[in-house]
Amino acid sequence: MGDLLLIRHGETAWTVDRRHTSITDLPLTAHGEQQARQLTAPLQALDVARVLSSPRTRATHTAQLAGLPDPHICDDLREWDYGAYEGLRTADILRRRPEWNLWRDGVPAGTDQPGESPQEVGARADRVLASLRPDLDSAAGIVIVVGHGHFLRALAARRLGLPPAAGSLFRLDTATVSRLGTEHGRPVVAQWNESRDHPARDVRQEADRSVGPKLPGQRKGLHFK
């Protein structure tokens, strides 16, 4: 089975302010562009079978700057629809609803946005995975998906056979690369939330070092220098 690489878009003005951003189509900041360019070197050596991106500018521009110039645009990769909470910080929402939890409660509809529940986001993630299954099953190369924080976390959860709400367990920073591989035919987390600013260990290789030599056919992790 092939690996699935998840890339979150680079920094925007609203990620700096920690505002919920779904349909608002913000550009990358100058730092966000720099973050995206820093992904180029570790991605160059990969045998890539397919690249998909959210339609939002912050995702497609990240892909282009990272050396992935012609991704297939997939509308199901758009960010969680934040409905009435678009543009708000979590702290703002909690002042209104102290017990609110995105991963449990979802968001209510706004004037121009319907909002989404965790189940609806999970259904979108399942559609994406179903469309990628032939590529992932063939092991012809790595499949790369460029998208958004909350949706990619839900996508990872569903790839691992977990409910969408389990995405709450996976922190995902801007312009990071995460890799879902396989072990004994089952999806596993191989690397997570790695970037030049957030170096991370290759989870699978760390485990292998503790039990024996590298397994035949095992892929190396991405490395940021």
PDB file of C-alpha atoms in Angstrom:
ATOM      1  CA  MET A   1       0.000   0.000   0.000  1.00  0.00           C
ATOM      2  CA  GLY A   2       1.156   3.523  -0.775  1.00  0.00           C
ATOM      3  CA  ASP A   3       1.804   6.347   1.655  1.00  0.00           C
ATOM      4  CA  LEU A   4      -0.476   9.355   2.083  1.00  0.00           C
ATOM      5  CA  LEU A   5       1.289  12.669   2.654  1.00  0.00           C
ATOM      6  CA  LEU A   6      -0.712  15.484   4.246  1.00  0.00           C
ATOM      7  CA  ILE A   7       0.491  19.081   3.838  1.00  0.00           C
ATOM      8  CA  ARG A   8      -1.206  21.917   5.665  1.00  0.00           C
ATOM      9  CA  HIS A   9      -1.074  25.285   3.884  1.00  0.00           C
ATOM     10  CA  GLY A  10       1.310  28.018   4.982  1.00  0.00           C
ATOM     11  CA  GLU A  11       0.634  30.882   7.347  1.00  0.00           C
ATOM     12  CA  THR A  12      -2.124  33.441   6.677  1.00  0.00           C
ATOM     13  CA  ALA A  13      -3.097  36.557   8.610  1.00  0.00           C
ATOM     14  CA  TRP A  14      -5.909  34.630  10.271  1.00  0.00           C
ATOM     15  CA  THR A  15      -3.772  31.655  11.291  1.00  0.00           C
ATOM     16  CA  VAL A  16      -1.508  34.154  13.060  1.00  0.00           C
ATOM     17  CA  ASP A  17      -4.565  35.504  14.915  1.00  0.00           C
ATOM     18  CA  ARG A  18      -5.909  31.937  15.400  1.00  0.00           C
ATOM     19  CA  ARG A  19      -9.194  32.776  13.663  1.00  0.00           C
ATOM     20  CA  HIS A  20     -11.355  30.016  12.207  1.00  0.00           C
ATOM     21  CA  THR A  21     -10.989  30.215   8.418  1.00  0.00           C
ATOM     22  CA  SER A  22     -12.992  28.140   5.983  1.00  0.00           C
ATOM     23  CA  ILE A  23     -14.555  29.893   2.965  1.00  0.00           C
ATOM     24  CA  THR A  24     -12.702  33.184   3.542  1.00  0.00           C
ATOM     25  CA  ASP A  25     -10.076  32.948   0.796  1.00  0.00           C
ATOM     26  CA  LEU A  26      -7.038  34.586   2.374  1.00  0.00           C
ATOM     27  CA  PRO A  27      -3.609  34.687   0.715  1.00  0.00           C
ATOM     28  CA  LEU A  28      -0.445  33.451   2.366  1.00  0.00           C
ATOM     29  CA  THR A  29       1.603  35.952   4.324  1.00  0.00           C
ATOM     30  CA  ALA A  30       5.203  36.562   3.283  1.00  0.00           C
ATOM     31  CA  HIS A  31       6.233  34.149   6.026  1.00  0.00           C
ATOM     32  CA  GLY A  32       3.670  31.639   4.778  1.00  0.00           C
ATOM     33  CA  GLU A  33       5.217  31.802   1.318  1.00  0.00           C
ATOM     34  CA  GLN A  34       8.648  31.227   2.823  1.00  0.00           C
ATOM     35  CA  GLN A  35       7.303  28.252   4.782  1.00  0.00           C
ATOM     36  CA  ALA A  36       5.891  26.732   1.596  1.00  0.00           C
ATOM     37  CA  ARG A  37       9.170  27.157  -0.304  1.00  0.00           C
ATOM     38  CA  GLN A  38      10.994  25.340   2.477  1.00  0.00           C
ATOM     39  CA  LEU A  39       8.940  22.241   1.671  1.00  0.00           C
ATOM     40  CA  THR A  40      10.446  21.982  -1.801  1.00  0.00           C
ATOM     41  CA  ALA A  41      13.708  20.220  -0.921  1.00  0.00           C
ATOM     42  CA  PRO A  42      12.259  17.359   1.164  1.00  0.00           C
ATOM     43  CA  LEU A  43       9.495  16.775  -1.399  1.00  0.00           C
ATOM     44  CA  GLN A  44      11.800  16.685  -4.433  1.00  0.00           C
ATOM     45  CA  ALA A  45      13.134  13.199  -3.751  1.00  0.00           C
ATOM     46  CA  LEU A  46       9.708  11.589  -3.440  1.00  0.00           C
ATOM     47  CA  ASP A  47       8.166   9.271  -6.014  1.00  0.00           C
ATOM     48  CA  VAL A  48       4.800  11.020  -6.304  1.00  0.00           C
ATOM     49  CA  ALA A  49       1.827   9.289  -7.901  1.00  0.00           C
ATOM     50  CA  ARG A  50      -0.801  11.970  -7.439  1.00  0.00           C
ATOM     51  CA  VAL A  51      -1.255  15.443  -5.915  1.00  0.00           C
ATOM     52  CA  LEU A  52      -4.565  16.910  -4.777  1.00  0.00           C
ATOM     53  CA  SER A  53      -5.313  20.317  -3.286  1.00  0.00           C
ATOM     54  CA  SER A  54      -8.163  22.179  -1.696  1.00  0.00           C
ATOM     55  CA  PRO A  55      -9.539  24.874  -4.018  1.00  0.00           C
ATOM     56  CA  ARG A  56      -8.651  27.667  -1.591  1.00  0.00           C
ATOM     57  CA  THR A  57      -5.858  30.021  -2.653  1.00  0.00           C
ATOM     58  CA  ARG A  58      -3.838  29.422   0.508  1.00  0.00           C
ATOM     59  CA  ALA A  59      -3.674  25.700  -0.347  1.00  0.00           C
ATOM     60  CA  THR A  60      -3.035  25.942  -4.103  1.00  0.00           C
ATOM     61  CA  HIS A  61      -0.357  28.616  -3.594  1.00  0.00           C
ATOM     62  CA  THR A  62       1.338  26.439  -0.965  1.00  0.00           C
ATOM     63  CA  ALA A  63       1.378  23.557  -3.440  1.00  0.00           C
ATOM     64  CA  GLN A  64       2.872  25.711  -6.183  1.00  0.00           C
ATOM     65  CA  LEU A  65       5.594  27.170  -3.958  1.00  0.00           C
ATOM     66  CA  ALA A  66       6.420  23.705  -2.617  1.00  0.00           C
ATOM     67  CA  GLY A  67       7.180  22.464  -6.132  1.00  0.00           C
ATOM     68  CA  LEU A  68       3.802  20.831  -6.777  1.00  0.00           C
ATOM     69  CA  PRO A  69       2.672  23.135  -9.595  1.00  0.00           C
ATOM     70  CA  ASP A  70      -0.336  21.316 -11.033  1.00  0.00           C
ATOM     71  CA  PRO A  71      -2.404  19.651  -8.302  1.00  0.00           C
ATOM     72  CA  HIS A  72      -5.819  18.189  -8.998  1.00  0.00           C
ATOM     73  CA  ILE A  73      -8.368  20.498  -7.320  1.00  0.00           C
ATOM     74  CA  CYS A  74     -10.689  18.565  -5.035  1.00  0.00           C
ATOM     75  CA  ASP A  75     -13.568  20.517  -3.505  1.00  0.00           C
ATOM     76  CA  ASP A  76     -14.017  17.913  -0.760  1.00  0.00           C
ATOM     77  CA  LEU A  77     -10.613  18.978   0.614  1.00  0.00           C
ATOM     78  CA  ARG A  78     -11.957  22.385   1.655  1.00  0.00           C
ATOM     79  CA  GLU A  79     -11.730  23.291   5.327  1.00  0.00           C
ATOM     80  CA  TRP A  80     -14.422  22.491   7.891  1.00  0.00           C
ATOM     81  CA  ASP A  81     -17.299  24.913   7.268  1.00  0.00           C
ATOM     82  CA  TYR A  82     -17.266  27.123  10.362  1.00  0.00           C
ATOM     83  CA  GLY A  83     -20.718  28.590   9.743  1.00  0.00           C
ATOM     84  CA  ALA A  84     -21.563  31.289  12.268  1.00  0.00           C
ATOM     85  CA  TYR A  85     -18.071  30.979  13.751  1.00  0.00           C
ATOM     86  CA  GLU A  86     -16.161  32.020  10.622  1.00  0.00           C
ATOM     87  CA  GLY A  87     -13.445  34.517  11.590  1.00  0.00           C
ATOM     88  CA  LEU A  88     -13.838  33.935  15.334  1.00  0.00           C
ATOM     89  CA  ARG A  89     -11.175  32.689  17.734  1.00  0.00           C
ATOM     90  CA  THR A  90     -11.882  29.710  19.958  1.00  0.00           C
ATOM     91  CA  ALA A  91     -11.671  32.053  22.965  1.00  0.00           C
ATOM     92  CA  ASP A  92     -14.418  34.234  21.415  1.00  0.00           C
ATOM     93  CA  ILE A  93     -16.679  31.214  20.944  1.00  0.00           C
ATOM     94  CA  LEU A  94     -16.077  29.897  24.453  1.00  0.00           C
ATOM     95  CA  ARG A  95     -17.213  33.197  25.937  1.00  0.00           C
ATOM     96  CA  ARG A  96     -20.586  32.534  24.266  1.00  0.00           C
ATOM     97  CA  ARG A  97     -20.628  28.742  24.734  1.00  0.00           C
ATOM     98  CA  PRO A  98     -18.278  27.720  27.570  1.00  0.00           C
ATOM     99  CA  GLU A  99     -18.780  23.992  26.944  1.00  0.00           C
ATOM    100  CA  TRP A 100     -18.320  24.144  23.176  1.00  0.00           C
ATOM    101  CA  ASN A 101     -16.039  21.593  21.506  1.00  0.00           C
ATOM    102  CA  LEU A 102     -15.634  21.668  17.717  1.00  0.00           C
ATOM    103  CA  TRP A 103     -14.944  17.946  17.502  1.00  0.00           C
ATOM    104  CA  ARG A 104     -18.093  17.051  19.417  1.00  0.00           C
ATOM    105  CA  ASP A 105     -20.518  19.862  18.626  1.00  0.00           C
ATOM    106  CA  GLY A 106     -19.574  21.079  15.161  1.00  0.00           C
ATOM    107  CA  VAL A 107     -20.728  24.607  14.327  1.00  0.00           C
ATOM    108  CA  PRO A 108     -24.121  26.255  13.737  1.00  0.00           C
ATOM    109  CA  ALA A 109     -25.115  27.785  10.433  1.00  0.00           C
ATOM    110  CA  GLY A 110     -24.226  31.382   9.681  1.00  0.00           C
ATOM    111  CA  THR A 111     -25.791  33.889   7.310  1.00  0.00           C
ATOM    112  CA  ASP A 112     -23.906  32.594   4.269  1.00  0.00           C
ATOM    113  CA  GLN A 113     -22.476  29.303   5.546  1.00  0.00           C
ATOM    114  CA  PRO A 114     -24.334  26.140   6.598  1.00  0.00           C
ATOM    115  CA  GLY A 115     -21.731  25.016   9.110  1.00  0.00           C
ATOM    116  CA  GLU A 116     -20.742  21.364   9.482  1.00  0.00           C
ATOM    117  CA  SER A 117     -20.890  18.610  12.071  1.00  0.00           C
ATOM    118  CA  PRO A 118     -18.001  16.215  12.711  1.00  0.00           C
ATOM    119  CA  GLN A 119     -20.039  13.530  10.932  1.00  0.00           C
ATOM    120  CA  GLU A 120     -20.436  15.681   7.812  1.00  0.00           C
ATOM    121  CA  VAL A 121     -16.708  16.445   7.754  1.00  0.00           C
ATOM    122  CA  GLY A 122     -16.000  12.733   8.217  1.00  0.00           C
ATOM    123  CA  ALA A 123     -18.247  11.896   5.261  1.00  0.00           C
ATOM    124  CA  ARG A 124     -16.228  14.268   3.064  1.00  0.00           C
ATOM    125  CA  ALA A 125     -12.999  12.681   4.291  1.00  0.00           C
ATOM    126  CA  ASP A 126     -14.359   9.251   3.410  1.00  0.00           C
ATOM    127  CA  ARG A 127     -15.161  10.427  -0.119  1.00  0.00           C
ATOM    128  CA  VAL A 128     -11.611  11.707  -0.539  1.00  0.00           C
ATOM    129  CA  LEU A 129     -10.151   8.431   0.696  1.00  0.00           C
ATOM    130  CA  ALA A 130     -12.445   6.422  -1.581  1.00  0.00           C
ATOM    131  CA  SER A 131     -11.221   8.427  -4.583  1.00  0.00           C
ATOM    132  CA  LEU A 132      -7.592   7.784  -3.556  1.00  0.00           C
ATOM    133  CA  ARG A 133      -7.988   4.087  -2.804  1.00  0.00           C
ATOM    134  CA  PRO A 134      -6.764   2.834  -6.220  1.00  0.00           C
ATOM    135  CA  ASP A 135      -3.583   4.921  -5.890  1.00  0.00           C
ATOM    136  CA  LEU A 136      -2.993   3.947  -2.274  1.00  0.00           C
ATOM    137  CA  ASP A 137      -3.646   0.262  -2.945  1.00  0.00           C
ATOM    138  CA  SER A 138      -1.321   0.154  -5.943  1.00  0.00           C
ATOM    139  CA  ALA A 139       1.729   1.475  -4.064  1.00  0.00           C
ATOM    140  CA  ALA A 140       2.742   3.179  -7.319  1.00  0.00           C
ATOM    141  CA  GLY A 141       3.989   6.204  -5.400  1.00  0.00           C
ATOM    142  CA  ILE A 142       3.132   8.661  -2.664  1.00  0.00           C
ATOM    143  CA  VAL A 143      -0.213  10.481  -2.766  1.00  0.00           C
ATOM    144  CA  ILE A 144       0.039  14.094  -1.596  1.00  0.00           C
ATOM    145  CA  VAL A 145      -2.893  16.099  -0.285  1.00  0.00           C
ATOM    146  CA  VAL A 146      -2.581  19.858   0.373  1.00  0.00           C
ATOM    147  CA  GLY A 147      -5.276  21.303   2.577  1.00  0.00           C
ATOM    148  CA  HIS A 148      -6.331  22.699   5.918  1.00  0.00           C
ATOM    149  CA  GLY A 149      -5.737  21.983   9.579  1.00  0.00           C
ATOM    150  CA  HIS A 150      -9.020  20.661  10.904  1.00  0.00           C
ATOM    151  CA  PHE A 151     -10.028  18.811   7.758  1.00  0.00           C
ATOM    152  CA  LEU A 152      -6.659  17.082   7.381  1.00  0.00           C
ATOM    153  CA  ARG A 153      -6.839  15.989  11.001  1.00  0.00           C
ATOM    154  CA  ALA A 154     -10.254  14.426  10.346  1.00  0.00           C
ATOM    155  CA  LEU A 155      -8.895  12.855   7.156  1.00  0.00           C
ATOM    156  CA  ALA A 156      -6.029  11.292   9.096  1.00  0.00           C
ATOM    157  CA  ALA A 157      -8.429   9.902  11.680  1.00  0.00           C
ATOM    158  CA  ARG A 158     -10.589   8.285   9.009  1.00  0.00           C
ATOM    159  CA  ARG A 159      -7.553   6.846   7.196  1.00  0.00           C
ATOM    160  CA  LEU A 160      -6.573   5.213  10.491  1.00  0.00           C
ATOM    161  CA  GLY A 161     -10.063   3.776  10.948  1.00  0.00           C
ATOM    162  CA  LEU A 162     -10.956   6.195  13.756  1.00  0.00           C
ATOM    163  CA  PRO A 163     -14.029   8.422  14.101  1.00  0.00           C
ATOM    164  CA  PRO A 164     -13.641  11.975  12.744  1.00  0.00           C
ATOM    165  CA  ALA A 165     -13.581  13.360  16.291  1.00  0.00           C
ATOM    166  CA  ALA A 166     -10.282  11.535  16.883  1.00  0.00           C
ATOM    167  CA  GLY A 167      -8.735  14.263  14.741  1.00  0.00           C
ATOM    168  CA  SER A 168      -8.699  16.299  17.935  1.00  0.00           C
ATOM    169  CA  LEU A 169      -5.683  14.206  19.006  1.00  0.00           C
ATOM    170  CA  PHE A 170      -3.512  15.322  16.076  1.00  0.00           C
ATOM    171  CA  ARG A 171      -2.031  18.815  16.300  1.00  0.00           C
ATOM    172  CA  LEU A 172      -1.242  20.241  12.865  1.00  0.00           C
ATOM    173  CA  ASP A 173       0.722  23.465  12.392  1.00  0.00           C
ATOM    174  CA  THR A 174       0.985  25.560   9.233  1.00  0.00           C
ATOM    175  CA  ALA A 175       3.190  24.320   6.378  1.00  0.00           C
ATOM    176  CA  THR A 176       3.825  20.963   8.003  1.00  0.00           C
ATOM    177  CA  VAL A 177       4.154  17.548   6.410  1.00  0.00           C
ATOM    178  CA  SER A 178       2.618  14.420   7.925  1.00  0.00           C
ATOM    179  CA  ARG A 179       2.880  10.908   6.536  1.00  0.00           C
ATOM    180  CA  LEU A 180       0.464   8.032   6.962  1.00  0.00           C
ATOM    181  CA  GLY A 181       2.122   4.780   5.968  1.00  0.00           C
ATOM    182  CA  THR A 182       1.291   1.147   6.589  1.00  0.00           C
ATOM    183  CA  GLU A 183       2.531  -1.639   8.808  1.00  0.00           C
ATOM    184  CA  HIS A 184       1.453  -5.233   8.182  1.00  0.00           C
ATOM    185  CA  GLY A 185      -1.127  -3.907   5.738  1.00  0.00           C
ATOM    186  CA  ARG A 186      -2.722  -1.482   8.191  1.00  0.00           C
ATOM    187  CA  PRO A 187      -2.532   2.344   8.056  1.00  0.00           C
ATOM    188  CA  VAL A 188      -0.274   3.883  10.710  1.00  0.00           C
ATOM    189  CA  VAL A 189       1.202   7.281  11.577  1.00  0.00           C
ATOM    190  CA  ALA A 190       4.745   7.290  10.196  1.00  0.00           C
ATOM    191  CA  GLN A 191       5.545  10.997  10.671  1.00  0.00           C
ATOM    192  CA  TRP A 192       3.497  13.862  11.996  1.00  0.00           C
ATOM    193  CA  ASN A 193       3.537  17.675  11.996  1.00  0.00           C
ATOM    194  CA  GLU A 194       7.049  18.000  10.602  1.00  0.00           C
ATOM    195  CA  SER A 195       8.546  21.169   9.198  1.00  0.00           C
ATOM    196  CA  ARG A 196      11.722  23.150   9.398  1.00  0.00           C
ATOM    197  CA  ASP A 197      10.265  24.897  12.439  1.00  0.00           C
ATOM    198  CA  HIS A 198       8.824  21.683  13.927  1.00  0.00           C
ATOM    199  CA  PRO A 199      11.269  18.807  13.366  1.00  0.00           C
ATOM    200  CA  ALA A 200       9.785  15.449  14.239  1.00  0.00           C
ATOM    201  CA  ARG A 201      11.046  11.903  14.531  1.00  0.00           C
ATOM    202  CA  ASP A 202      10.006   9.256  12.041  1.00  0.00           C
ATOM    203  CA  VAL A 203       7.691   7.356  14.355  1.00  0.00           C
ATOM    204  CA  ARG A 204       8.007   4.017  12.566  1.00  0.00           C
ATOM    205  CA  GLN A 205      11.787   4.149  12.292  1.00  0.00           C
ATOM    206  CA  GLU A 206      12.094   5.009  15.990  1.00  0.00           C
ATOM    207  CA  ALA A 207      10.053   1.923  16.804  1.00  0.00           C
ATOM    208  CA  ASP A 208      12.081  -0.251  14.426  1.00  0.00           C
ATOM    209  CA  ARG A 209      15.368   0.830  15.986  1.00  0.00           C
ATOM    210  CA  SER A 210      14.100  -0.477  19.302  1.00  0.00           C
ATOM    211  CA  VAL A 211      13.306  -3.932  17.965  1.00  0.00           C
ATOM    212  CA  GLY A 212      15.755  -4.631  15.153  1.00  0.00           C
ATOM    213  CA  PRO A 213      17.123  -3.660  11.754  1.00  0.00           C
ATOM    214  CA  LYS A 214      15.228  -1.764   9.069  1.00  0.00           C
ATOM    215  CA  LEU A 215      12.601  -3.892   7.357  1.00  0.00           C
ATOM    216  CA  PRO A 216      12.890  -4.624   3.623  1.00  0.00           C
ATOM    217  CA  GLY A 217      11.010  -2.039   1.580  1.00  0.00           C
ATOM    218  CA  GLN A 218      10.533   0.354   4.501  1.00  0.00           C
ATOM    219  CA  ARG A 219      10.504   3.980   3.345  1.00  0.00           C
ATOM    220  CA  LYS A 220      12.734   6.618   4.828  1.00  0.00           C
ATOM    221  CA  GLY A 221      11.195   9.671   6.403  1.00  0.00           C
ATOM    222  CA  LEU A 222      11.324  13.215   5.113  1.00  0.00           C
ATOM    223  CA  HIS A 223      14.126  15.342   6.469  1.00  0.00           C
ATOM    224  CA  PHE A 224      14.209  19.109   6.861  1.00  0.00           C
ATOM    225  CA  LYS A 225      17.629  20.763   7.067  1.00  0.00           C
TER     226      LYS A 225
END
